[in-house]
Amino acid sequence: MKSYWKHYFIDNHDIALIEAGVQKNLPSQINDYTVHHDYVIHIVLSGKGYFVVNHQHYELQKNDCFILKKDHHVYYEPDHDDPWTIGWIALGGKNIDHYLKDTIITHRDTFHFKEDSAVYYQIIELITFLETINPQMTSNKLKIIGLLYNLLAEINLELIAPSTFIRFTLPEVPQLAQNIRHYLKTNYHLPITIEEVALHFGISRNYLFQICKKYFNLSPKQILLESRMAQAACLLRSSQLKISEISEQVGYRDTFQFSKMFKNYFGHSPSQYRILSDETIDDSVLTLPILYHEKSLLNTKKPNVEIWL
């Protein structure tokens, strides 16, 4: 992985990617400063180094993680004989504290990744993706925001703070939740219903709803819809496929229903969305999924009313 350091400032008014990078440090390279970003997650890719924060000294090596937090003074440097290579992403945004509040990201300064850590590999995937893409393209911004939400979901599954882990009465639920989310996000192209998803996992529809709301703060319908709409938006902007073909590729056999759902989600019909300039849709594309989610929450406040596929 090549060394790079880029600033992005991609913010959808919910979460934000501030910067990312990879750096092979020289033995004499010292960092000593006060952190300005909300959270900067560093992973040690190879070598060794030292990290100091809050008068605590840490010796770190491959697969270790250290976290820089806003307004904290930090000091870190590579080992002289085996200088480290580190990768990092800086996260922020209006609700980033909410998404991380129950995880060790906010409770600890360092930790070690297990060999099969999904969080570790998602950070590597994100850093690698960010190295070469054009962050000004709307399709890439959508992908980045999607990768960030996936990363936050994995962090909340894998890196639960000890004080919050006792809330889980069934230890197998986090893995079940992860499997459900993966199933919904990878089968968006099929005309599946929520009842079929529940049947696939051998659980009731209500229990499926409870799991998704507890671990992702989204209903299964919303997870499926967001996956379908994100893929549809990318296809509209990057392909010459007919709208009816895109409709089928994202799980809708009825093109009229697809167009209705797309307009409700993005505020534009598929045909309108396809011809808009990047400048016109840049902000609205990133914020409308949040607005749709808020509107859905308002709708679900009505007593004894649940909307399912």
PDB file of C-alpha atoms in Angstrom:
ATOM      1  CA  MET A   1       0.000   0.000   0.000  1.00  0.00           C
ATOM      2  CA  LYS A   2       1.464   3.354  -1.082  1.00  0.00           C
ATOM      3  CA  SER A   3       1.888   6.269   1.299  1.00  0.00           C
ATOM      4  CA  TYR A   4      -0.629   9.097   0.930  1.00  0.00           C
ATOM      5  CA  TRP A   5      -2.429  11.714   3.003  1.00  0.00           C
ATOM      6  CA  LYS A   6      -5.613  13.327   1.710  1.00  0.00           C
ATOM      7  CA  HIS A   7      -8.294  15.590   3.151  1.00  0.00           C
ATOM      8  CA  TYR A   8     -11.872  14.904   2.038  1.00  0.00           C
ATOM      9  CA  PHE A   9     -14.427  16.729   4.222  1.00  0.00           C
ATOM     10  CA  ILE A  10     -17.315  14.622   2.907  1.00  0.00           C
ATOM     11  CA  ASP A  11     -20.254  15.374   5.220  1.00  0.00           C
ATOM     12  CA  ASN A  12     -23.879  14.275   4.756  1.00  0.00           C
ATOM     13  CA  HIS A  13     -25.000  16.197   7.870  1.00  0.00           C
ATOM     14  CA  ASP A  14     -25.004  12.955   9.863  1.00  0.00           C
ATOM     15  CA  ILE A  15     -21.454  11.604   9.647  1.00  0.00           C
ATOM     16  CA  ALA A  16     -18.325  12.841   7.891  1.00  0.00           C
ATOM     17  CA  LEU A  17     -15.035  11.599   6.505  1.00  0.00           C
ATOM     18  CA  ILE A  18     -12.396  14.233   7.238  1.00  0.00           C
ATOM     19  CA  GLU A  19      -9.149  12.657   6.052  1.00  0.00           C
ATOM     20  CA  ALA A  20      -7.365   9.370   5.469  1.00  0.00           C
ATOM     21  CA  GLY A  21      -3.865   8.182   4.791  1.00  0.00           C
ATOM     22  CA  VAL A  22      -1.056   5.658   4.986  1.00  0.00           C
ATOM     23  CA  GLN A  23       2.486   6.489   6.042  1.00  0.00           C
ATOM     24  CA  LYS A  24       5.716   4.545   6.481  1.00  0.00           C
ATOM     25  CA  ASN A  25       7.458   6.566   9.177  1.00  0.00           C
ATOM     26  CA  LEU A  26      11.121   7.388   9.427  1.00  0.00           C
ATOM     27  CA  PRO A  27      12.741   6.538  12.797  1.00  0.00           C
ATOM     28  CA  SER A  28      13.036  10.228  13.653  1.00  0.00           C
ATOM     29  CA  GLN A  29       9.474  11.194  12.699  1.00  0.00           C
ATOM     30  CA  ILE A  30       7.718  12.557  15.818  1.00  0.00           C
ATOM     31  CA  ASN A  31       4.099  13.718  16.109  1.00  0.00           C
ATOM     32  CA  ASP A  32       3.303  16.026  19.031  1.00  0.00           C
ATOM     33  CA  TYR A  33       0.099  18.093  18.855  1.00  0.00           C
ATOM     34  CA  THR A  34      -3.475  18.703  20.031  1.00  0.00           C
ATOM     35  CA  VAL A  35      -6.117  16.831  18.024  1.00  0.00           C
ATOM     36  CA  HIS A  36      -8.623  18.914  16.051  1.00  0.00           C
ATOM     37  CA  HIS A  37     -10.850  16.174  14.584  1.00  0.00           C
ATOM     38  CA  ASP A  38     -13.500  14.182  16.484  1.00  0.00           C
ATOM     39  CA  TYR A  39     -11.949  10.724  16.043  1.00  0.00           C
ATOM     40  CA  VAL A  40      -8.824   9.677  14.152  1.00  0.00           C
ATOM     41  CA  ILE A  41      -8.548   5.879  14.099  1.00  0.00           C
ATOM     42  CA  HIS A  42      -4.973   4.660  13.491  1.00  0.00           C
ATOM     43  CA  ILE A  43      -4.023   1.056  12.766  1.00  0.00           C
ATOM     44  CA  VAL A  44      -0.470  -0.289  12.851  1.00  0.00           C
ATOM     45  CA  LEU A  45       0.087  -2.119   9.560  1.00  0.00           C
ATOM     46  CA  SER A  46       3.654  -3.199  10.340  1.00  0.00           C
ATOM     47  CA  GLY A  47       6.555  -2.361  12.624  1.00  0.00           C
ATOM     48  CA  LYS A  48       6.429  -0.855  16.102  1.00  0.00           C
ATOM     49  CA  GLY A  49       5.914   2.531  17.723  1.00  0.00           C
ATOM     50  CA  TYR A  50       4.988   4.464  20.841  1.00  0.00           C
ATOM     51  CA  PHE A  51       1.876   6.440  21.747  1.00  0.00           C
ATOM     52  CA  VAL A  52       1.337   8.791  24.701  1.00  0.00           C
ATOM     53  CA  VAL A  53      -1.990  10.337  25.738  1.00  0.00           C
ATOM     54  CA  ASN A  54      -3.385  11.398  29.130  1.00  0.00           C
ATOM     55  CA  HIS A  55       0.013  10.613  30.723  1.00  0.00           C
ATOM     56  CA  GLN A  56      -0.315   6.977  29.625  1.00  0.00           C
ATOM     57  CA  HIS A  57       2.476   5.378  27.567  1.00  0.00           C
ATOM     58  CA  TYR A  58       1.735   2.568  25.094  1.00  0.00           C
ATOM     59  CA  GLU A  59       4.103   0.404  23.042  1.00  0.00           C
ATOM     60  CA  LEU A  60       2.279  -0.695  19.898  1.00  0.00           C
ATOM     61  CA  GLN A  61       2.880  -3.148  17.063  1.00  0.00           C
ATOM     62  CA  LYS A  62       1.132  -4.755  14.078  1.00  0.00           C
ATOM     63  CA  ASN A  63      -2.684  -5.047  14.399  1.00  0.00           C
ATOM     64  CA  ASP A  64      -2.785  -2.583  17.286  1.00  0.00           C
ATOM     65  CA  CYS A  65      -5.070   0.436  17.080  1.00  0.00           C
ATOM     66  CA  PHE A  66      -4.710   3.841  18.707  1.00  0.00           C
ATOM     67  CA  ILE A  67      -7.353   6.546  18.670  1.00  0.00           C
ATOM     68  CA  LEU A  68      -6.879  10.300  18.658  1.00  0.00           C
ATOM     69  CA  LYS A  69      -9.768  12.286  20.143  1.00  0.00           C
ATOM     70  CA  LYS A  70     -10.641  15.929  19.770  1.00  0.00           C
ATOM     71  CA  ASP A  71      -8.866  18.389  22.110  1.00  0.00           C
ATOM     72  CA  HIS A  72      -6.558  15.676  23.510  1.00  0.00           C
ATOM     73  CA  HIS A  73      -2.819  16.297  23.373  1.00  0.00           C
ATOM     74  CA  VAL A  74      -1.052  13.310  21.820  1.00  0.00           C
ATOM     75  CA  TYR A  75       2.508  12.219  21.174  1.00  0.00           C
ATOM     76  CA  TYR A  76       3.462   9.293  18.968  1.00  0.00           C
ATOM     77  CA  GLU A  77       6.607   8.143  17.197  1.00  0.00           C
ATOM     78  CA  PRO A  78       7.953   5.043  15.425  1.00  0.00           C
ATOM     79  CA  ASP A  79      10.380   2.596  16.972  1.00  0.00           C
ATOM     80  CA  HIS A  80      13.972   3.418  15.993  1.00  0.00           C
ATOM     81  CA  ASP A  81      14.899  -0.124  14.930  1.00  0.00           C
ATOM     82  CA  ASP A  82      11.560  -1.227  13.457  1.00  0.00           C
ATOM     83  CA  PRO A  83       9.641   1.940  12.478  1.00  0.00           C
ATOM     84  CA  TRP A  84       5.950   1.422  11.939  1.00  0.00           C
ATOM     85  CA  THR A  85       3.731   1.901   8.925  1.00  0.00           C
ATOM     86  CA  ILE A  86       0.353   3.257   9.979  1.00  0.00           C
ATOM     87  CA  GLY A  87      -2.966   3.862   8.265  1.00  0.00           C
ATOM     88  CA  TRP A  88      -5.715   6.138   9.510  1.00  0.00           C
ATOM     89  CA  ILE A  89      -9.145   7.620   8.924  1.00  0.00           C
ATOM     90  CA  ALA A  90     -10.538  10.734  10.594  1.00  0.00           C
ATOM     91  CA  LEU A  91     -14.269  10.688  11.338  1.00  0.00           C
ATOM     92  CA  GLY A  92     -16.617  13.473  12.364  1.00  0.00           C
ATOM     93  CA  GLY A  93     -20.103  14.784  11.742  1.00  0.00           C
ATOM     94  CA  LYS A  94     -23.109  15.831  13.753  1.00  0.00           C
ATOM     95  CA  ASN A  95     -24.007  12.343  15.006  1.00  0.00           C
ATOM     96  CA  ILE A  96     -20.652  10.573  15.134  1.00  0.00           C
ATOM     97  CA  ASP A  97     -20.664  10.572  18.960  1.00  0.00           C
ATOM     98  CA  HIS A  98     -24.069   8.884  18.931  1.00  0.00           C
ATOM     99  CA  TYR A  99     -22.878   6.096  16.622  1.00  0.00           C
ATOM    100  CA  LEU A 100     -19.749   5.418  18.701  1.00  0.00           C
ATOM    101  CA  LYS A 101     -21.006   6.026  22.246  1.00  0.00           C
ATOM    102  CA  ASP A 102     -21.383   2.332  23.168  1.00  0.00           C
ATOM    103  CA  THR A 103     -18.080   1.191  21.659  1.00  0.00           C
ATOM    104  CA  ILE A 104     -14.520   1.020  22.918  1.00  0.00           C
ATOM    105  CA  ILE A 105     -13.610   3.735  20.410  1.00  0.00           C
ATOM    106  CA  THR A 106     -14.943   6.295  22.894  1.00  0.00           C
ATOM    107  CA  HIS A 107     -13.917   4.423  26.059  1.00  0.00           C
ATOM    108  CA  ARG A 108     -10.298   3.472  25.334  1.00  0.00           C
ATOM    109  CA  ASP A 109      -7.212   4.938  23.692  1.00  0.00           C
ATOM    110  CA  THR A 110      -5.707   1.713  22.319  1.00  0.00           C
ATOM    111  CA  PHE A 111      -6.723  -1.891  21.648  1.00  0.00           C
ATOM    112  CA  HIS A 112      -5.595  -4.909  19.609  1.00  0.00           C
ATOM    113  CA  PHE A 113      -7.461  -6.287  16.584  1.00  0.00           C
ATOM    114  CA  LYS A 114      -8.065 -10.025  16.406  1.00  0.00           C
ATOM    115  CA  GLU A 115      -6.787 -11.845  13.323  1.00  0.00           C
ATOM    116  CA  ASP A 116     -10.286 -12.183  11.839  1.00  0.00           C
ATOM    117  CA  SER A 117     -11.439  -8.670  12.738  1.00  0.00           C
ATOM    118  CA  ALA A 118     -14.063  -7.389  10.286  1.00  0.00           C
ATOM    119  CA  VAL A 119     -13.449  -3.827  11.499  1.00  0.00           C
ATOM    120  CA  TYR A 120      -9.735  -4.056  10.674  1.00  0.00           C
ATOM    121  CA  TYR A 121     -10.378  -5.275   7.140  1.00  0.00           C
ATOM    122  CA  GLN A 122     -13.118  -2.699   6.535  1.00  0.00           C
ATOM    123  CA  ILE A 123     -10.720   0.092   7.534  1.00  0.00           C
ATOM    124  CA  ILE A 124      -8.109  -1.344   5.135  1.00  0.00           C
ATOM    125  CA  GLU A 125     -10.760  -1.557   2.396  1.00  0.00           C
ATOM    126  CA  LEU A 126     -11.781   2.054   2.971  1.00  0.00           C
ATOM    127  CA  ILE A 127      -8.205   3.387   3.050  1.00  0.00           C
ATOM    128  CA  THR A 128      -7.354   1.464  -0.132  1.00  0.00           C
ATOM    129  CA  PHE A 129     -10.480   2.713  -1.913  1.00  0.00           C
ATOM    130  CA  LEU A 130      -9.800   6.322  -0.931  1.00  0.00           C
ATOM    131  CA  GLU A 131      -6.241   6.254  -2.271  1.00  0.00           C
ATOM    132  CA  THR A 132      -7.144   6.454  -5.967  1.00  0.00           C
ATOM    133  CA  ILE A 133     -10.762   7.629  -6.342  1.00  0.00           C
ATOM    134  CA  ASN A 134     -11.989  11.090  -7.256  1.00  0.00           C
ATOM    135  CA  PRO A 135     -13.876  12.199  -4.111  1.00  0.00           C
ATOM    136  CA  GLN A 136     -15.709  14.943  -6.018  1.00  0.00           C
ATOM    137  CA  MET A 137     -17.752  12.460  -8.057  1.00  0.00           C
ATOM    138  CA  THR A 138     -21.200  11.986  -6.563  1.00  0.00           C
ATOM    139  CA  SER A 139     -21.112   8.226  -7.136  1.00  0.00           C
ATOM    140  CA  ASN A 140     -17.869   8.001  -5.155  1.00  0.00           C
ATOM    141  CA  LYS A 141     -19.252  10.178  -2.358  1.00  0.00           C
ATOM    142  CA  LEU A 142     -22.208   7.806  -2.095  1.00  0.00           C
ATOM    143  CA  LYS A 143     -19.873   4.819  -1.937  1.00  0.00           C
ATOM    144  CA  ILE A 144     -17.766   6.520   0.749  1.00  0.00           C
ATOM    145  CA  ILE A 145     -20.809   7.325   2.890  1.00  0.00           C
ATOM    146  CA  GLY A 146     -22.018   3.739   2.454  1.00  0.00           C
ATOM    147  CA  LEU A 147     -18.632   2.343   3.487  1.00  0.00           C
ATOM    148  CA  LEU A 148     -18.618   4.610   6.548  1.00  0.00           C
ATOM    149  CA  TYR A 149     -22.046   3.377   7.664  1.00  0.00           C
ATOM    150  CA  ASN A 150     -20.932  -0.230   7.125  1.00  0.00           C
ATOM    151  CA  LEU A 151     -17.820   0.442   9.206  1.00  0.00           C
ATOM    152  CA  LEU A 152     -19.841   2.023  12.020  1.00  0.00           C
ATOM    153  CA  ALA A 153     -22.186  -0.971  12.009  1.00  0.00           C
ATOM    154  CA  GLU A 154     -19.248  -3.394  12.285  1.00  0.00           C
ATOM    155  CA  ILE A 155     -17.692  -1.310  15.070  1.00  0.00           C
ATOM    156  CA  ASN A 156     -20.966  -1.543  17.007  1.00  0.00           C
ATOM    157  CA  LEU A 157     -21.016  -5.311  16.532  1.00  0.00           C
ATOM    158  CA  GLU A 158     -17.362  -6.099  17.209  1.00  0.00           C
ATOM    159  CA  LEU A 159     -16.080  -3.360  19.506  1.00  0.00           C
ATOM    160  CA  ILE A 160     -18.779  -3.120  22.163  1.00  0.00           C
ATOM    161  CA  ALA A 161     -17.628  -1.387  25.342  1.00  0.00           C
ATOM    162  CA  PRO A 162     -17.675  -3.749  28.376  1.00  0.00           C
ATOM    163  CA  SER A 163     -20.105  -1.508  30.246  1.00  0.00           C
ATOM    164  CA  THR A 164     -22.675  -1.843  27.449  1.00  0.00           C
ATOM    165  CA  PHE A 165     -22.105  -5.480  26.527  1.00  0.00           C
ATOM    166  CA  ILE A 166     -24.118  -6.652  29.537  1.00  0.00           C
ATOM    167  CA  ARG A 167     -27.232  -5.283  27.838  1.00  0.00           C
ATOM    168  CA  PHE A 168     -27.167  -8.194  25.405  1.00  0.00           C
ATOM    169  CA  THR A 169     -29.114 -11.085  26.871  1.00  0.00           C
ATOM    170  CA  LEU A 170     -28.342 -13.388  23.941  1.00  0.00           C
ATOM    171  CA  PRO A 171     -24.614 -13.516  23.059  1.00  0.00           C
ATOM    172  CA  GLU A 172     -25.364 -14.978  19.613  1.00  0.00           C
ATOM    173  CA  VAL A 173     -27.499 -12.016  18.544  1.00  0.00           C
ATOM    174  CA  PRO A 174     -24.628  -9.764  17.313  1.00  0.00           C
ATOM    175  CA  GLN A 175     -23.607 -12.436  14.787  1.00  0.00           C
ATOM    176  CA  LEU A 176     -27.241 -12.960  13.809  1.00  0.00           C
ATOM    177  CA  ALA A 177     -27.663  -9.212  13.347  1.00  0.00           C
ATOM    178  CA  GLN A 178     -24.564  -9.105  11.173  1.00  0.00           C
ATOM    179  CA  ASN A 179     -25.846 -11.992   9.050  1.00  0.00           C
ATOM    180  CA  ILE A 180     -29.239 -10.325   8.619  1.00  0.00           C
ATOM    181  CA  ARG A 181     -27.707  -7.039   7.520  1.00  0.00           C
ATOM    182  CA  HIS A 182     -25.372  -8.816   5.098  1.00  0.00           C
ATOM    183  CA  TYR A 183     -28.290 -10.804   3.645  1.00  0.00           C
ATOM    184  CA  LEU A 184     -30.376  -7.661   3.121  1.00  0.00           C
ATOM    185  CA  LYS A 185     -27.507  -5.699   1.581  1.00  0.00           C
ATOM    186  CA  THR A 186     -26.448  -8.470  -0.811  1.00  0.00           C
ATOM    187  CA  ASN A 187     -29.913  -9.579  -1.936  1.00  0.00           C
ATOM    188  CA  TYR A 188     -31.331  -6.157  -2.810  1.00  0.00           C
ATOM    189  CA  HIS A 189     -31.577  -7.322  -6.452  1.00  0.00           C
ATOM    190  CA  LEU A 190     -34.189  -9.939  -5.526  1.00  0.00           C
ATOM    191  CA  PRO A 191     -37.886  -9.109  -5.016  1.00  0.00           C
ATOM    192  CA  ILE A 192     -37.728 -10.401  -1.439  1.00  0.00           C
ATOM    193  CA  THR A 193     -40.209  -9.477   1.274  1.00  0.00           C
ATOM    194  CA  ILE A 194     -39.606  -9.017   4.977  1.00  0.00           C
ATOM    195  CA  GLU A 195     -41.614 -12.172   5.661  1.00  0.00           C
ATOM    196  CA  GLU A 196     -39.233 -14.126   3.417  1.00  0.00           C
ATOM    197  CA  VAL A 197     -36.208 -12.684   5.218  1.00  0.00           C
ATOM    198  CA  ALA A 198     -37.647 -13.708   8.597  1.00  0.00           C
ATOM    199  CA  LEU A 199     -38.394 -17.182   7.243  1.00  0.00           C
ATOM    200  CA  HIS A 200     -34.848 -17.489   5.884  1.00  0.00           C
ATOM    201  CA  PHE A 201     -33.432 -16.944   9.396  1.00  0.00           C
ATOM    202  CA  GLY A 202     -36.115 -18.958  11.170  1.00  0.00           C
ATOM    203  CA  ILE A 203     -37.343 -16.054  13.299  1.00  0.00           C
ATOM    204  CA  SER A 204     -40.556 -14.068  13.538  1.00  0.00           C
ATOM    205  CA  ARG A 205     -41.066 -10.848  11.623  1.00  0.00           C
ATOM    206  CA  ASN A 206     -41.338  -8.892  14.870  1.00  0.00           C
ATOM    207  CA  TYR A 207     -38.065 -10.318  16.198  1.00  0.00           C
ATOM    208  CA  LEU A 208     -36.364  -9.468  12.895  1.00  0.00           C
ATOM    209  CA  PHE A 209     -37.601  -5.893  13.275  1.00  0.00           C
ATOM    210  CA  GLN A 210     -36.366  -5.705  16.891  1.00  0.00           C
ATOM    211  CA  ILE A 211     -32.862  -6.945  15.979  1.00  0.00           C
ATOM    212  CA  CYS A 212     -32.436  -4.447  13.136  1.00  0.00           C
ATOM    213  CA  LYS A 213     -33.698  -1.532  15.210  1.00  0.00           C
ATOM    214  CA  LYS A 214     -31.535  -2.460  18.202  1.00  0.00           C
ATOM    215  CA  TYR A 215     -28.235  -2.892  16.373  1.00  0.00           C
ATOM    216  CA  PHE A 216     -28.587  -0.593  13.350  1.00  0.00           C
ATOM    217  CA  ASN A 217     -31.366   1.834  14.362  1.00  0.00           C
ATOM    218  CA  LEU A 218     -33.093   0.958  11.087  1.00  0.00           C
ATOM    219  CA  SER A 219     -35.959  -1.344  10.239  1.00  0.00           C
ATOM    220  CA  PRO A 220     -35.184  -4.254   7.881  1.00  0.00           C
ATOM    221  CA  LYS A 221     -37.292  -2.459   5.287  1.00  0.00           C
ATOM    222  CA  GLN A 222     -35.096   0.638   5.569  1.00  0.00           C
ATOM    223  CA  ILE A 223     -31.848  -1.366   5.281  1.00  0.00           C
ATOM    224  CA  LEU A 224     -33.149  -3.058   2.134  1.00  0.00           C
ATOM    225  CA  LEU A 225     -34.485   0.190   0.688  1.00  0.00           C
ATOM    226  CA  GLU A 226     -31.225   2.084   1.271  1.00  0.00           C
ATOM    227  CA  SER A 227     -29.251  -0.657  -0.492  1.00  0.00           C
ATOM    228  CA  ARG A 228     -31.645  -0.635  -3.447  1.00  0.00           C
ATOM    229  CA  MET A 229     -31.727   3.134  -3.784  1.00  0.00           C
ATOM    230  CA  ALA A 230     -27.947   3.547  -3.513  1.00  0.00           C
ATOM    231  CA  GLN A 231     -27.378   0.940  -6.234  1.00  0.00           C
ATOM    232  CA  ALA A 232     -30.114   2.430  -8.429  1.00  0.00           C
ATOM    233  CA  ALA A 233     -28.564   5.891  -8.113  1.00  0.00           C
ATOM    234  CA  CYS A 234     -25.147   4.569  -9.133  1.00  0.00           C
ATOM    235  CA  LEU A 235     -26.595   2.736 -12.152  1.00  0.00           C
ATOM    236  CA  LEU A 236     -28.540   5.790 -13.288  1.00  0.00           C
ATOM    237  CA  ARG A 237     -25.424   7.948 -13.205  1.00  0.00           C
ATOM    238  CA  SER A 238     -22.888   5.452 -14.528  1.00  0.00           C
ATOM    239  CA  SER A 239     -24.754   3.310 -17.089  1.00  0.00           C
ATOM    240  CA  GLN A 240     -27.039   3.588 -20.106  1.00  0.00           C
ATOM    241  CA  LEU A 241     -29.443   0.938 -18.837  1.00  0.00           C
ATOM    242  CA  LYS A 242     -33.140   1.586 -19.275  1.00  0.00           C
ATOM    243  CA  ILE A 243     -35.045   2.544 -16.142  1.00  0.00           C
ATOM    244  CA  SER A 244     -37.021  -0.694 -16.410  1.00  0.00           C
ATOM    245  CA  GLU A 245     -33.740  -2.649 -16.466  1.00  0.00           C
ATOM    246  CA  ILE A 246     -32.397  -0.789 -13.438  1.00  0.00           C
ATOM    247  CA  SER A 247     -35.700  -1.410 -11.671  1.00  0.00           C
ATOM    248  CA  GLU A 248     -35.261  -5.164 -12.128  1.00  0.00           C
ATOM    249  CA  GLN A 249     -31.603  -5.068 -11.085  1.00  0.00           C
ATOM    250  CA  VAL A 250     -32.528  -3.553  -7.715  1.00  0.00           C
ATOM    251  CA  GLY A 251     -35.396  -5.908  -6.927  1.00  0.00           C
ATOM    252  CA  TYR A 252     -38.457  -4.182  -8.405  1.00  0.00           C
ATOM    253  CA  ARG A 253     -40.447  -6.034 -11.045  1.00  0.00           C
ATOM    254  CA  ASP A 254     -42.874  -3.105 -11.317  1.00  0.00           C
ATOM    255  CA  THR A 255     -41.125  -0.093 -12.879  1.00  0.00           C
ATOM    256  CA  PHE A 256     -43.881   2.256 -11.727  1.00  0.00           C
ATOM    257  CA  GLN A 257     -43.419   1.159  -8.106  1.00  0.00           C
ATOM    258  CA  PHE A 258     -39.646   1.578  -8.429  1.00  0.00           C
ATOM    259  CA  SER A 259     -40.019   5.100  -9.851  1.00  0.00           C
ATOM    260  CA  LYS A 260     -42.401   6.034  -7.051  1.00  0.00           C
ATOM    261  CA  MET A 261     -40.040   4.745  -4.345  1.00  0.00           C
ATOM    262  CA  PHE A 262     -37.036   6.424  -5.981  1.00  0.00           C
ATOM    263  CA  LYS A 263     -38.748   9.814  -6.166  1.00  0.00           C
ATOM    264  CA  ASN A 264     -39.943   9.503  -2.570  1.00  0.00           C
ATOM    265  CA  TYR A 265     -36.365   8.736  -1.496  1.00  0.00           C
ATOM    266  CA  PHE A 266     -34.343  11.219  -3.565  1.00  0.00           C
ATOM    267  CA  GLY A 267     -36.920  13.871  -4.440  1.00  0.00           C
ATOM    268  CA  HIS A 268     -36.424  13.295  -8.179  1.00  0.00           C
ATOM    269  CA  SER A 269     -37.822  10.723 -10.580  1.00  0.00           C
ATOM    270  CA  PRO A 270     -35.246   8.322 -12.068  1.00  0.00           C
ATOM    271  CA  SER A 271     -35.370  10.100 -15.440  1.00  0.00           C
ATOM    272  CA  GLN A 272     -34.922  13.522 -13.795  1.00  0.00           C
ATOM    273  CA  TYR A 273     -32.113  12.263 -11.582  1.00  0.00           C
ATOM    274  CA  ARG A 274     -30.247  10.819 -14.550  1.00  0.00           C
ATOM    275  CA  ILE A 275     -29.905  14.185 -16.334  1.00  0.00           C
ATOM    276  CA  LEU A 276     -29.116  16.378 -13.319  1.00  0.00           C
ATOM    277  CA  SER A 277     -25.594  17.759 -13.097  1.00  0.00           C
ATOM    278  CA  ASP A 278     -23.298  16.622 -10.303  1.00  0.00           C
ATOM    279  CA  GLU A 279     -23.297  20.158  -8.934  1.00  0.00           C
ATOM    280  CA  THR A 280     -27.099  20.202  -8.711  1.00  0.00           C
ATOM    281  CA  ILE A 281     -27.473  16.924  -6.878  1.00  0.00           C
ATOM    282  CA  ASP A 282     -24.220  16.891  -4.896  1.00  0.00           C
ATOM    283  CA  ASP A 283     -25.631  17.959  -1.524  1.00  0.00           C
ATOM    284  CA  SER A 284     -29.165  16.656  -1.950  1.00  0.00           C
ATOM    285  CA  VAL A 285     -28.017  13.149  -2.852  1.00  0.00           C
ATOM    286  CA  LEU A 286     -26.053  12.885   0.370  1.00  0.00           C
ATOM    287  CA  THR A 287     -28.692  14.360   2.663  1.00  0.00           C
ATOM    288  CA  LEU A 288     -31.977  13.045   1.292  1.00  0.00           C
ATOM    289  CA  PRO A 289     -31.465   9.496   2.648  1.00  0.00           C
ATOM    290  CA  ILE A 290     -31.219  11.083   6.104  1.00  0.00           C
ATOM    291  CA  LEU A 291     -34.353  13.134   5.476  1.00  0.00           C
ATOM    292  CA  TYR A 292     -36.142  10.007   4.291  1.00  0.00           C
ATOM    293  CA  HIS A 293     -35.098   8.191   7.450  1.00  0.00           C
ATOM    294  CA  GLU A 294     -36.365  11.042   9.631  1.00  0.00           C
ATOM    295  CA  LYS A 295     -39.652  11.074   7.727  1.00  0.00           C
ATOM    296  CA  SER A 296     -39.962   7.330   8.258  1.00  0.00           C
ATOM    297  CA  LEU A 297     -39.436   7.800  11.995  1.00  0.00           C
ATOM    298  CA  LEU A 298     -42.214  10.397  12.059  1.00  0.00           C
ATOM    299  CA  ASN A 299     -44.528   8.018  10.238  1.00  0.00           C
ATOM    300  CA  THR A 300     -43.853   5.192  12.687  1.00  0.00           C
ATOM    301  CA  LYS A 301     -44.964   7.332  15.640  1.00  0.00           C
ATOM    302  CA  LYS A 302     -48.572   6.539  14.774  1.00  0.00           C
ATOM    303  CA  PRO A 303     -49.828   3.934  17.284  1.00  0.00           C
ATOM    304  CA  ASN A 304     -50.142   0.315  16.189  1.00  0.00           C
ATOM    305  CA  VAL A 305     -49.032   1.015  12.638  1.00  0.00           C
ATOM    306  CA  GLU A 306     -46.137  -0.826  10.997  1.00  0.00           C
ATOM    307  CA  ILE A 307     -45.308  -0.707   7.303  1.00  0.00           C
ATOM    308  CA  TRP A 308     -43.650  -3.774   5.767  1.00  0.00           C
ATOM    309  CA  LEU A 309     -42.738  -4.843   2.268  1.00  0.00           C
TER     310      LEU A 309
END
